[in-house]
Tab-separated table of C-alpha atoms in Angstrom:
chain	number	residue	atom	x	y	z
A	977	MET	CA	-1.383	-21.842	-16.567
A	978	THR	CA	-4.532	-19.418	-15.477
A	979	LEU	CA	-4.927	-18.744	-12.103
A	980	THR	CA	-8.309	-18.734	-10.364
A	981	HIS	CA	-9.149	-15.952	-7.990
A	982	GLY	CA	-12.354	-15.787	-6.408
A	983	PRO	CA	-15.390	-14.305	-7.389
A	984	LEU	CA	-16.020	-10.406	-8.379
A	985	LEU	CA	-16.833	-7.691	-5.429
A	986	ASP	CA	-20.710	-6.860	-6.229
A	987	ASP	CA	-22.239	-3.832	-6.932
A	988	ARG	CA	-22.401	-2.605	-3.963
A	989	THR	CA	-19.113	-3.321	-2.281
A	990	VAL	CA	-17.258	-1.735	-5.593
A	991	ALA	CA	-19.788	1.293	-5.268
A	992	ALA	CA	-18.605	1.190	-1.512
A	993	TYR	CA	-15.031	1.591	-2.174
A	994	LEU	CA	-15.471	3.609	-4.802
A	995	ARG	CA	-16.990	6.161	-1.906
A	996	ARG	CA	-14.485	5.480	0.148
A	997	ILE	CA	-11.565	7.233	-2.298
A	998	GLY	CA	-14.222	9.414	-3.764
A	999	ALA	CA	-13.960	8.178	-7.164
A	1000	GLU	CA	-16.434	8.045	-9.431
A	1001	ARG	CA	-17.150	4.695	-11.438
A	1002	PRO	CA	-14.817	4.618	-15.003
A	1003	GLY	CA	-17.022	3.772	-17.841
A	1004	GLU	CA	-13.574	1.873	-19.422
A	1005	PRO	CA	-10.656	0.198	-17.884
A	1006	THR	CA	-8.250	2.852	-18.998
A	1007	SER	CA	-4.750	4.142	-18.376
A	1008	ALA	CA	-6.537	7.682	-17.007
A	1009	ALA	CA	-8.725	5.435	-14.749
A	1010	LEU	CA	-6.514	3.729	-13.560
A	1011	ARG	CA	-4.593	6.523	-12.754
A	1012	ASP	CA	-6.732	8.528	-10.445
A	1013	LEU	CA	-7.983	5.432	-8.808
A	1014	HIS	CA	-4.426	5.145	-7.764
A	1015	ASP	CA	-3.604	8.584	-6.842
A	1016	ARG	CA	-7.153	8.854	-4.469
A	1017	HIS	CA	-6.287	5.655	-2.990
A	1018	VAL	CA	-2.778	6.876	-2.516
A	1019	MET	CA	-4.036	9.974	-0.881
A	1020	THR	CA	-7.168	8.598	1.347
A	1021	VAL	CA	-6.219	5.452	2.398
A	1022	PRO	CA	-3.229	5.749	5.261
A	1023	PHE	CA	-0.483	3.317	5.056
A	1024	GLU	CA	-0.769	2.059	8.751
A	1025	ASN	CA	-0.072	-0.926	10.847
A	1026	VAL	CA	-1.566	-0.419	13.890
A	1027	ASP	CA	-3.806	-3.377	14.175
A	1028	PHE	CA	-0.928	-5.501	14.305
A	1029	HIS	CA	-0.124	-3.499	17.735
A	1030	LEU	CA	-3.555	-3.787	18.915
A	1031	ARG	CA	-3.870	-7.483	18.384
A	1032	GLU	CA	-7.088	-7.441	15.810
A	1033	PRO	CA	-7.623	-9.991	13.891
A	1034	MET	CA	-6.548	-8.970	9.897
A	1035	GLY	CA	-6.726	-10.478	6.479
A	1036	ILE	CA	-5.444	-9.649	3.295
A	1037	GLY	CA	-7.202	-9.314	-0.408
A	1038	ALA	CA	-11.213	-9.301	0.186
A	1039	ALA	CA	-10.953	-10.197	3.585
A	1040	ALA	CA	-9.048	-6.572	4.416
A	1041	LEU	CA	-12.068	-4.583	2.153
A	1042	ASP	CA	-14.046	-4.762	5.458
A	1043	LYS	CA	-11.382	-2.444	7.249
A	1044	ILE	CA	-10.471	0.060	4.719
A	1045	ILE	CA	-14.326	0.437	3.718
A	1046	ALA	CA	-16.782	-0.100	6.914
A	1047	ARG	CA	-14.180	1.072	9.367
A	1048	ARG	CA	-12.236	3.469	7.012
A	1049	ARG	CA	-8.493	2.323	8.083
A	1050	GLY	CA	-5.360	2.334	6.062
A	1051	GLY	CA	-3.201	-1.122	6.181
A	1052	THR	CA	-0.240	-2.756	5.007
A	1053	CYS	CA	0.787	-3.924	1.438
A	1054	TYR	CA	-1.079	-7.616	1.192
A	1055	GLU	CA	-4.553	-5.062	2.852
A	1056	LEU	CA	-3.917	-2.335	0.434
A	1057	ASN	CA	-2.772	-3.737	-2.555
A	1058	GLY	CA	-4.585	-6.833	-1.947
A	1059	ALA	CA	-7.933	-5.451	-1.533
A	1060	PHE	CA	-7.279	-2.587	-4.745
A	1061	PHE	CA	-6.790	-5.474	-6.858
A	1062	GLU	CA	-10.394	-7.442	-6.123
A	1063	LEU	CA	-11.460	-3.387	-6.605
A	1064	LEU	CA	-9.621	-3.152	-10.018
A	1065	ARG	CA	-10.834	-6.779	-10.697
A	1066	ALA	CA	-14.198	-5.792	-10.560
A	1067	LEU	CA	-14.292	-2.596	-12.633
A	1068	GLY	CA	-12.750	-4.748	-15.562
A	1069	PHE	CA	-9.198	-4.426	-15.341
A	1070	ARG	CA	-6.660	-7.405	-15.972
A	1071	ALA	CA	-5.169	-6.933	-12.500
A	1072	GLU	CA	-1.938	-9.577	-11.410
A	1073	VAL	CA	-0.966	-9.684	-8.179
A	1074	LEU	CA	3.356	-9.799	-7.637
A	1075	ALA	CA	5.651	-11.133	-5.314
A	1076	GLY	CA	8.179	-8.776	-4.511
A	1077	ARG	CA	11.232	-8.418	-1.495
A	1078	VAL	CA	11.775	-4.834	-0.205
A	1079	ALA	CA	15.294	-3.368	0.133
A	1080	ASP	CA	16.603	-1.822	3.220
A	1081	ASP	CA	19.927	-0.270	2.865
A	1082	GLY	CA	20.688	-1.901	-0.567
A	1083	ALA	CA	20.126	-5.462	1.368
A	1084	LEU	CA	16.652	-7.736	-0.005
A	1085	GLY	CA	14.411	-8.472	2.451
A	1086	PRO	CA	12.650	-11.667	2.713
A	1087	ILE	CA	11.266	-13.221	-0.283
A	1088	ILE	CA	7.100	-12.382	-0.830
A	1089	GLY	CA	7.932	-10.288	1.620
A	1090	HIS	CA	5.847	-7.287	-0.477
A	1091	MET	CA	2.433	-6.949	-2.669
A	1092	ALA	CA	2.022	-5.184	-6.265
A	1093	LEU	CA	0.329	-4.551	-8.982
A	1094	ARG	CA	0.291	-5.517	-12.698
A	1095	VAL	CA	-2.314	-4.056	-14.109
A	1096	HIS	CA	-3.264	-4.278	-17.943
A	1097	THR	CA	-6.049	-1.148	-20.096
A	1098	THR	CA	-7.305	-0.774	-22.776
A	1099	ASP	CA	-5.408	1.636	-24.461
A	1100	SER	CA	-1.980	1.072	-23.560
A	1101	PRO	CA	0.559	-1.088	-25.072
A	1102	ASP	CA	2.762	-1.048	-21.708
A	1103	PRO	CA	1.419	-2.970	-18.238
A	1104	TRP	CA	1.358	-0.656	-15.438
A	1105	LEU	CA	3.440	-1.314	-11.786
A	1106	VAL	CA	-0.070	-0.499	-9.556
A	1107	ASP	CA	1.065	0.050	-5.629
A	1108	VAL	CA	-1.196	1.856	-3.560
A	1109	GLY	CA	0.785	0.047	-0.346
A	1110	PHE	CA	4.708	1.070	0.209
A	1111	GLY	CA	5.324	3.583	2.524
A	1112	ARG	CA	7.631	4.756	-0.373
A	1113	GLY	CA	5.737	4.753	-3.544
A	1114	THR	CA	4.026	6.940	-6.140
A	1115	ARG	CA	1.458	8.903	-5.878
A	1116	HIS	CA	0.882	7.921	-9.723
A	1117	PRO	CA	0.765	4.156	-11.727
A	1118	LEU	CA	4.407	3.461	-13.885
A	1119	ARG	CA	4.577	2.113	-16.762
A	1120	TRP	CA	6.392	-0.985	-16.730
A	1121	VAL	CA	8.673	0.052	-18.865
A	1122	PRO	CA	12.764	-0.793	-17.299
A	1123	GLY	CA	15.015	2.194	-17.928
A	1124	LEU	CA	12.463	4.480	-18.457
A	1125	PRO	CA	13.333	7.076	-15.859
A	1126	GLN	CA	9.474	8.113	-14.777
A	1127	GLN	CA	8.228	11.191	-12.847
A	1128	ASP	CA	6.516	11.279	-9.841
A	1129	PRO	CA	5.372	13.890	-7.362
A	1130	HIS	CA	6.967	11.740	-4.899
A	1131	GLY	CA	10.737	11.468	-6.327
A	1132	ALA	CA	11.998	9.957	-9.750
A	1133	PHE	CA	11.116	6.262	-10.750
A	1134	GLU	CA	12.669	3.578	-12.604
A	1135	LEU	CA	12.135	0.054	-13.573
A	1136	ALA	CA	14.899	-2.170	-13.974
A	1137	ARG	CA	15.757	-5.739	-14.971
A	1138	ALA	CA	17.094	-7.510	-12.574
A	1139	PRO	CA	18.187	-11.332	-12.862
A	1140	HIS	CA	16.385	-14.326	-13.513
A	1141	GLY	CA	13.498	-11.906	-14.931
A	1142	ASP	CA	12.888	-10.313	-12.411
A	1143	THR	CA	12.508	-6.166	-12.390
A	1144	ASP	CA	13.919	-3.461	-9.695
A	1145	LEU	CA	11.962	-0.357	-8.990
A	1146	LEU	CA	14.361	2.167	-8.064
A	1147	ARG	CA	13.495	5.552	-6.562
A	1148	ASP	CA	15.643	8.178	-7.012
A	1149	GLY	CA	18.342	5.882	-8.124
A	1150	ARG	CA	18.111	3.774	-4.687
A	1151	LEU	CA	16.476	0.516	-4.832
A	1152	GLN	CA	13.470	0.040	-3.426
A	1153	TYR	CA	12.507	-3.363	-3.745
A	1154	ARG	CA	12.362	-6.557	-6.537
A	1155	LEU	CA	9.714	-7.604	-8.057
A	1156	GLU	CA	8.973	-11.228	-9.415
A	1157	ASP	CA	7.736	-12.275	-12.962
A	1158	ARG	CA	5.505	-14.708	-11.984
A	1159	PRO	CA	1.766	-13.878	-11.212
A	1160	ARG	CA	0.368	-14.670	-7.830
A	1161	LEU	CA	-3.111	-15.915	-5.370
A	1162	VAL	CA	-3.346	-13.495	-2.820
A	1163	ALA	CA	-3.266	-17.101	-1.001
A	1164	ASP	CA	0.337	-17.733	-1.385
A	1165	PHE	CA	1.388	-14.671	0.780
A	1166	GLU	CA	-0.202	-16.182	4.067
A	1167	ALA	CA	2.614	-18.070	5.071
A	1168	MET	CA	4.007	-14.731	5.496
A	1169	TRP	CA	1.336	-12.964	6.666
A	1170	TRP	CA	1.898	-15.137	9.755
A	1171	TRP	CA	5.545	-14.479	9.583
A	1172	TYR	CA	4.437	-10.610	9.993
A	1173	GLN	CA	1.944	-10.599	13.067
A	1174	HIS	CA	3.154	-13.820	15.046
A	1175	ALA	CA	7.522	-13.665	14.097
A	1176	PRO	CA	9.814	-11.255	16.998
A	1177	GLU	CA	11.799	-9.950	13.641
A	1178	SER	CA	9.012	-8.493	12.087
A	1179	PRO	CA	9.352	-5.141	11.306
A	1180	HIS	CA	5.331	-4.567	11.425
A	1181	LEU	CA	5.951	-5.897	15.213
A	1182	ARG	CA	9.094	-3.446	15.878
A	1183	HIS	CA	8.284	-0.927	14.473
A	1184	LEU	CA	4.734	1.586	14.548
A	1185	TYR	CA	3.607	4.143	12.374
A	1186	CYS	CA	0.903	5.405	10.449
A	1187	THR	CA	2.021	7.747	7.131
A	1188	ILE	CA	-0.108	9.108	4.510
A	1189	PRO	CA	1.454	11.655	1.673
A	1190	THR	CA	0.148	14.935	1.442
A	1191	ARG	CA	-0.961	17.143	-2.118
A	1192	ASP	CA	2.568	19.089	-2.469
A	1193	GLY	CA	4.541	16.311	-2.872
A	1194	GLY	CA	5.403	16.403	1.535
A	1195	ARG	CA	4.322	13.488	3.718
A	1196	VAL	CA	3.034	13.072	7.474
A	1197	THR	CA	3.702	10.761	9.520
A	1198	LEU	CA	2.447	9.327	13.405
A	1199	SER	CA	6.125	6.890	13.984
A	1200	GLY	CA	4.920	5.657	18.189
A	1201	THR	CA	3.955	9.112	19.599
A	1202	THR	CA	6.632	11.064	17.228
A	1203	LEU	CA	4.457	13.049	14.490
A	1204	THR	CA	6.975	13.833	11.526
A	1205	VAL	CA	5.792	16.422	8.998
A	1206	ARG	CA	7.525	17.367	5.708
A	1207	GLU	CA	6.037	19.827	3.272
A	1208	ASN	CA	7.418	21.997	1.313
A	1209	GLY	CA	10.979	21.500	1.721
A	1210	GLY	CA	10.686	21.831	5.670
A	1211	LYS	CA	10.421	18.964	8.156
A	1212	SER	CA	8.511	18.950	11.846
A	1213	THR	CA	8.889	16.827	14.620
A	1214	VAL	CA	6.613	16.735	17.975
A	1215	VAL	CA	6.428	14.681	20.401
A	1216	ILE	CA	2.592	13.931	21.448
A	1217	GLU	CA	2.043	12.942	25.511
A	1218	ASP	CA	-1.278	13.131	25.608
A	1219	GLU	CA	-3.486	10.214	24.373
A	1220	ASP	CA	-6.287	12.497	23.748
A	1221	GLU	CA	-4.147	14.731	21.666
A	1222	LEU	CA	-3.032	11.265	20.085
A	1223	ARG	CA	-6.587	9.853	19.236
A	1224	GLU	CA	-7.264	13.599	17.696
A	1225	THR	CA	-3.627	13.511	15.691
A	1226	TYR	CA	-4.941	9.964	14.075
A	1227	ARG	CA	-8.276	11.312	13.741
A	1228	SER	CA	-7.142	14.701	12.083
A	1229	ARG	CA	-4.170	13.521	10.376
A	1230	PHE	CA	-5.165	10.131	8.731
A	1231	GLY	CA	-8.481	9.111	8.678
A	1232	VAL	CA	-7.806	6.986	11.865
A	1233	GLU	CA	-10.585	6.216	14.772
A	1234	LEU	CA	-9.231	4.492	17.673
A	1235	PRO	CA	-11.212	3.497	20.154
A	1236	ASP	CA	-8.194	1.646	22.060
A	1237	LEU	CA	-5.024	3.422	21.654
A	1238	PRO	CA	-2.015	0.745	20.143
A	1239	PRO	CA	1.370	0.275	22.888
A	1240	VAL	CA	4.270	1.895	22.589
A	1241	THR	CA	7.884	1.383	23.540
A	1242	ARG	CA	9.138	3.968	24.993
């Protein structure tokens, strides 16, 4: 059965999205073009859940485009991968939305708890795992070949076959998440999206974070008011008490402008 998605993005929205991530419009949907778009997205758009704590209305898929493009914000996997899916479709890539279960210390979380993409290019016999919305994810797409170790600036990754036709993603030998094989509609994630926004058990409500990788393979993460910088094999941590300094940290470290700061539970 063929899944029916919404209309393709118009050229103006595509151009604005490409400007947001600093990319040129590719001439063809090739593997090199996909790699460039993925890299620029991961390195430009932070993985963050601030609006959950501000109780701001949020949308997924195409409904997240304004937040990412016009407001120059980041988001979580449903927002980032859902929006990126729309961009890739408009650029001529054949893309599929996949549902996954995130592993927390080896235990799999709820079904449809994660969104990732499987993308086909014109010059590769294998599809690609694309994920610009995972805090421990890759900088580049992974070739969808189970059992093939793949080195990435963010670690050593490998896809592995899992029960019932699913596929596991491992990073440095540890399970990150498990993906279904069947394609999904973005709308399939709406019920879980409500749960993430309202359930007391939601990880997005229990933890406040904003994170982005650095060009040298490190990472900058603001967890509540604690800023952690990992770079050149080292790690530094500082607690930011001043509100103006906290706003400036969001602005300078992540490109995020916040007129209102999210509440922090101490």
